[in-house]
Coordinates of C-alpha atoms and ligand atoms in Angstrom, one line a residue:
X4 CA 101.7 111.7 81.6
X5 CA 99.7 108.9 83.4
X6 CA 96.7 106.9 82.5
X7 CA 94.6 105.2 84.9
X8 CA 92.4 102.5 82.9
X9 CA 89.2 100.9 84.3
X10 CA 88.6 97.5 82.8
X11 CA 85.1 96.2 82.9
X12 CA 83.6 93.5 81.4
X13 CA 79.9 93.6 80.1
X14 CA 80.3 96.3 77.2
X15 CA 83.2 94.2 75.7
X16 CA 82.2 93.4 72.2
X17 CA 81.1 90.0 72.4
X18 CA 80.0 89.6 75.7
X19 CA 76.0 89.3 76.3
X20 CA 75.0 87.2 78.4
X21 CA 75.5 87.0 82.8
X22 CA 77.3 83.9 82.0
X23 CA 80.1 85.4 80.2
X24 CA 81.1 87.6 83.4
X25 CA 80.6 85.3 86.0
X26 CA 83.8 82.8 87.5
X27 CA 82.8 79.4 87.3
X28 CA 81.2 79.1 83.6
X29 CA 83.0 77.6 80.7
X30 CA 82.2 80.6 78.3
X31 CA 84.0 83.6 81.0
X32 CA 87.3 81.9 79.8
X33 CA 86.6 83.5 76.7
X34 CA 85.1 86.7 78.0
X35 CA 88.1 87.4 80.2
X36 CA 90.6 87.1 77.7
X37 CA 88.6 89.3 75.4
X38 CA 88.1 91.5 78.3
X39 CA 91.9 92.0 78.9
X40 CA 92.9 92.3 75.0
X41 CA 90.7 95.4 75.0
X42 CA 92.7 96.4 77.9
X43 CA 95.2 96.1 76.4
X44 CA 94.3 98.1 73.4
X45 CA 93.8 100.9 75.4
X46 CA 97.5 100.5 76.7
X47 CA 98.6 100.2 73.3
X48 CA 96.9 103.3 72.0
X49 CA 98.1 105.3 74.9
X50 CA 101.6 104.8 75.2
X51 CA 101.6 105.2 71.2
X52 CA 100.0 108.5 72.1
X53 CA 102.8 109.7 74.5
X54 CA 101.4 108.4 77.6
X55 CA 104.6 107.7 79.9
X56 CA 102.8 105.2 82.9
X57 CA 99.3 103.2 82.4
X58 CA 97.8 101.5 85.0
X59 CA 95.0 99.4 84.4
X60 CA 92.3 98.7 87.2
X61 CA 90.7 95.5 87.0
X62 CA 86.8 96.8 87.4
X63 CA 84.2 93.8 87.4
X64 CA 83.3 91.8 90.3
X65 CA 85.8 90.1 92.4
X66 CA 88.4 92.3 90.6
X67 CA 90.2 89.9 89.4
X68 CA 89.8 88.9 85.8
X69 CA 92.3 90.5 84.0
X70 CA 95.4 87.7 82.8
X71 CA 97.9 89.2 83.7
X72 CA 100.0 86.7 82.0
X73 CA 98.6 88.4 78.6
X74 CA 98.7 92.0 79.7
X75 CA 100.8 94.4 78.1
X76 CA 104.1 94.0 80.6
X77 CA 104.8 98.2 80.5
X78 CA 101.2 99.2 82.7
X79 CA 100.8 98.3 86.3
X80 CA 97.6 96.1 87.2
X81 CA 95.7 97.1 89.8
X82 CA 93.4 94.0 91.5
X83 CA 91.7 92.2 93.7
X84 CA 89.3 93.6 96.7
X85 CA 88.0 96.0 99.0
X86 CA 89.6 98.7 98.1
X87 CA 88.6 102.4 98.7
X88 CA 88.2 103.6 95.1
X89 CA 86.5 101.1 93.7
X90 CA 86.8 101.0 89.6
X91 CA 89.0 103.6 90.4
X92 CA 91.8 102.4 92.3
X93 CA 95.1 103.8 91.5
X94 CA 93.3 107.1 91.2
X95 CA 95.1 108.2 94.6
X96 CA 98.1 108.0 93.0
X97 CA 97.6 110.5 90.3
X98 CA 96.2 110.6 86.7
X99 CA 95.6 112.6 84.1
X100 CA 93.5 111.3 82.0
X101 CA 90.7 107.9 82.6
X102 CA 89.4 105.7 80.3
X103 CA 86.4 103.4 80.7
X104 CA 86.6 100.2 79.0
X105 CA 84.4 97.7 78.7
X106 CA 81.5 99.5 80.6
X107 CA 77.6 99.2 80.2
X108 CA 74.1 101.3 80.5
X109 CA 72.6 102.3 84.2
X110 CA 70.3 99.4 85.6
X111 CA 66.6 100.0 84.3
X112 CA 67.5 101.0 80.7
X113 CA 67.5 98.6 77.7
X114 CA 71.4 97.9 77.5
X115 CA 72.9 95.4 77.2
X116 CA 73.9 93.6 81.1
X117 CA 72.3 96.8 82.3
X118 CA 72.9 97.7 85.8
X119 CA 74.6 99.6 88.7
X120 CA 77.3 98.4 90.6
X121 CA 75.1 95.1 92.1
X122 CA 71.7 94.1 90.6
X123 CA 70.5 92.5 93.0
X124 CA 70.7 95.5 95.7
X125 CA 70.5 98.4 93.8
X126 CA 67.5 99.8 90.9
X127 CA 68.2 103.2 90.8
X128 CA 71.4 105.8 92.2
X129 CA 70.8 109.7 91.8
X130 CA 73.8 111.6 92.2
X131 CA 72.7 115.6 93.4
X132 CA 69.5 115.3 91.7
X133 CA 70.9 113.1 88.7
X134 CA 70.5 109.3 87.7
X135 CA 73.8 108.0 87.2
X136 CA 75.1 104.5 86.5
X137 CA 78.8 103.8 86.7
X138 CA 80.5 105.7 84.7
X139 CA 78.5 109.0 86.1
X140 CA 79.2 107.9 90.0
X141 CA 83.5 107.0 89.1
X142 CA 83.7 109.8 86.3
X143 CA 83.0 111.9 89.0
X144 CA 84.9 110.4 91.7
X145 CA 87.9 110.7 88.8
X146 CA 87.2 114.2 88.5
X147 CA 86.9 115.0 92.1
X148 CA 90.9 114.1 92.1
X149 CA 91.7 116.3 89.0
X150 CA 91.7 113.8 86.0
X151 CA 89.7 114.0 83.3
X152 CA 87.4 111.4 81.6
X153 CA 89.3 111.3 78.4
X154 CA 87.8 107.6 76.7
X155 CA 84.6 105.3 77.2
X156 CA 83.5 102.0 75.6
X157 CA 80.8 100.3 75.7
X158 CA 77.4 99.6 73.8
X159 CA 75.1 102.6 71.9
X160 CA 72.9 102.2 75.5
X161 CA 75.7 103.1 77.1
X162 CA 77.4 105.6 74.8
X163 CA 73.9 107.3 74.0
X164 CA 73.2 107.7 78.0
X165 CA 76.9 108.9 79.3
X166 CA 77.7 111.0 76.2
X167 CA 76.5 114.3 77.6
X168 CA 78.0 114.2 81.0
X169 CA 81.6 113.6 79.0
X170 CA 81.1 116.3 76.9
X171 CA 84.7 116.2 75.6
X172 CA 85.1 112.3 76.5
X173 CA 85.7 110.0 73.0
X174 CA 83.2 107.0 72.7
X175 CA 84.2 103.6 71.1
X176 CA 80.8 101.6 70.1
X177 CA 82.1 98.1 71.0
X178 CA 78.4 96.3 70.1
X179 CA 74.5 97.5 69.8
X180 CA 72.3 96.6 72.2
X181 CA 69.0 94.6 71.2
X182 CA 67.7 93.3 74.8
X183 CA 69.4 93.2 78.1
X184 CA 70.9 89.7 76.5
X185 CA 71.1 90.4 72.9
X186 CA 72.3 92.4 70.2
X187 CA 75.2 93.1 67.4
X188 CA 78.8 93.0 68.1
X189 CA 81.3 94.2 66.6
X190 CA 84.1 91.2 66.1
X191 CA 86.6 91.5 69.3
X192 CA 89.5 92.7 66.6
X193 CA 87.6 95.1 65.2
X194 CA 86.9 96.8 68.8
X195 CA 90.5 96.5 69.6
X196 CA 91.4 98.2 66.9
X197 CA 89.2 101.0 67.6
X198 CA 90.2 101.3 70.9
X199 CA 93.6 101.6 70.5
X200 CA 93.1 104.2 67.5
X201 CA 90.7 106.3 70.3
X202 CA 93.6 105.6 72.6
X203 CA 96.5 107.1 70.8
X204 CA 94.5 109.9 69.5
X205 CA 92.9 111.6 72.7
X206 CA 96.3 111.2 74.9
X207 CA 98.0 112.9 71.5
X208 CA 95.2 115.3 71.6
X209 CA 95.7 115.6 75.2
X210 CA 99.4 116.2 75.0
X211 CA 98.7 119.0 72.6
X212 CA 96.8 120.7 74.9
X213 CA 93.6 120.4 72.6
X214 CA 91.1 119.2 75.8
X215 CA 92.5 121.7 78.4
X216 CA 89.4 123.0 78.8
X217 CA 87.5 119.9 80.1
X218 CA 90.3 119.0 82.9
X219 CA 88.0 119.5 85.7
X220 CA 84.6 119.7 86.5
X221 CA 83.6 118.9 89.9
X222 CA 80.5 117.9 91.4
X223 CA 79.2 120.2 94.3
X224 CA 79.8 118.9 97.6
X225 CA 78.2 117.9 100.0
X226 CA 76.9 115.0 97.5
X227 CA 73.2 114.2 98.2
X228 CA 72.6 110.2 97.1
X229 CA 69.3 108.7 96.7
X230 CA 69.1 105.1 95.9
X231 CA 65.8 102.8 94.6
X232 CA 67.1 99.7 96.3
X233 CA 65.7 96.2 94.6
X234 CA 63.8 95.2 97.9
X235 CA 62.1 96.8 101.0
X236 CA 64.2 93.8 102.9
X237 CA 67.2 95.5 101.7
X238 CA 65.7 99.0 102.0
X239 CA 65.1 97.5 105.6
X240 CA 68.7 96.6 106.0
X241 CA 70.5 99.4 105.2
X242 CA 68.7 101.4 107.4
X243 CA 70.9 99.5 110.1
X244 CA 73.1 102.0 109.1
X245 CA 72.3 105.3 111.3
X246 CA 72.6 108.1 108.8
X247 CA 70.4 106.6 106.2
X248 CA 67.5 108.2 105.9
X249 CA 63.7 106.2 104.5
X250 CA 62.2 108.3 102.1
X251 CA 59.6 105.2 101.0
X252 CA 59.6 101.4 101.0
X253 CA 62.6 101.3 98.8
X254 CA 63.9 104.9 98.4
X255 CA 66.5 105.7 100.8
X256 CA 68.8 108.8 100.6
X257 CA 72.0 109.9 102.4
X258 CA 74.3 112.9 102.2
X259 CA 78.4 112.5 101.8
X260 CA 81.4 114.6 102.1
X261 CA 82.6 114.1 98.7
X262 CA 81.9 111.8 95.8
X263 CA 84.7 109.2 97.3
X264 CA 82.3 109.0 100.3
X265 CA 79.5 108.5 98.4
X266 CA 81.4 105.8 96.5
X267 CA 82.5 104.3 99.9
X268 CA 79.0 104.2 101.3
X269 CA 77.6 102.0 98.0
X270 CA 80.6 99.4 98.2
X271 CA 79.6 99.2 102.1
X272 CA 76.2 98.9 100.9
X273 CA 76.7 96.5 98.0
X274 CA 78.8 94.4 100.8
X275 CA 75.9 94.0 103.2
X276 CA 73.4 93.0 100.7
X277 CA 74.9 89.7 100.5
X278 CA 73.7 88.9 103.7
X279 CA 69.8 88.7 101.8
X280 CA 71.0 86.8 98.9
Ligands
ZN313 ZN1 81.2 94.4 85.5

């Protein structure tokens, strides 16, 4: 039984502040290797659970934090990018079960290095009808390939605002949030530790046959996205692109095959924004 892992880094206890995630600061040393401990929780827990191949998918940014130097040598590391699945890569190679570690709240809500996928292009993504931040837009791209959403972490923002689309999905409250920049972390051990107890017991659980029931649940296609972009220069922009369609200054919507479409269409997005920063 295979686990894919997506590692990110802004819900790992300790981390709170854009400095922490970003290459090129003193205090992302830190962060990364925190980032990639948790990882390696997660590994942990699910090969002690019966889990027979993890991968783990390096998930923030350039995609390319993870040490692989410290990483648990038995799961295969998935990095570096473009790449068609996103946080998801590996996914096209099969999985049964996802975890989320290390993720954060939707932009606009009070967690914790709140946003979605790139602040500075995107405000707002609705999914067919439904604001969703990260883990809604890749837990459904996971789900769209058969694999179920098994194990999320992240800060009581996060957990609070993703439970109820994972209905069956187990939650480990790495920190609470305070501010966008503040709040109460549990210490990195303590997290790890939880993890990796979360880890071993849904892949046991999952083994036993106890979460059959939430294997797949999969959005309705054709997927309808509207996006509140950050700026009508950007709304402006990506209206280059011909099936785009201008609802107001900053609203745009489009309409995708599937939820990897979708998925493909926001890292294109994301991509061209750079050209206004
Ligand atoms: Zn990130």
């Amino acid at each position: 039984m295979k686990v894919l892992i997506s590692a990110d880094i802004e819900g790992v206890a300790g981390v709170f502040h854009p400095e922490q995630t970003r290459a090129g600061n003193g205090e992302y040393e830190a962060a990364r290797r925190w980032m990639t401990l948790e990882a390696n929780a997660a590994i942990e827990g699910a090969f002690a659970g019966g889990a027979t191949q993890v991968w783990i998918n390096d998930s923030h940014g350039g995609f390319r934090n993870l040490l692989p130097d410290l990483l648990d040598p038995r799961a295969l590391v998935v990095l570096g990018k473009p790449r068609t699945l996103g946080m998801m890569a590996g996914l096209e190679y099969g999985a049964a079960l996802v975890f989320m570690i290390g993720y954060h709240a939707m932009s606009q809500t009070r967690g914790i290095l709140a946003h979605t996928i790139n602040s500075f292009a995107f405000a707002r993504v609705s999914l067919n009808g439904v604001e969703v931040g990260e883990a809604g837009i890749y837990g459904a791209l996971a789900e769209e390939y058969g694999a179920q959403v098994a194990l999320l972490s992240g800060d009581d923002v996060f957990a609070e605002e993703t439970a109820p689309r994972f209905p069956g999905a187990r939650f480990v409250v790495t920190k609470r949030a305070t501010g966008q920049a503040s709040g109460v972390t549990q210490s990195p051990a303590n997290a790890r530790e939880a993890i990796e107890t979360a880890a071993r017991e849904v892949v046991r659980q999952h083994l036993g046959g106890g979460r059959a029931e939430q294997a797949t649940r999969a959005v309705a296609q054709p997927v309808a996205c509207e996006l509140r972009v950050q700026t009508s220069a950007l709304a402006d922009l990506f209206c280059q692109w011909p099936t785009l369609m201008r609802v107001d200054a900053v609203t745009l919507r489009f309409d995708a095959a599937s939820v990897e479409h979708m998925v493909r269409m926001l890292n294109c997005l994301s991509a061209m924004s750079f050209m206004l920063r």
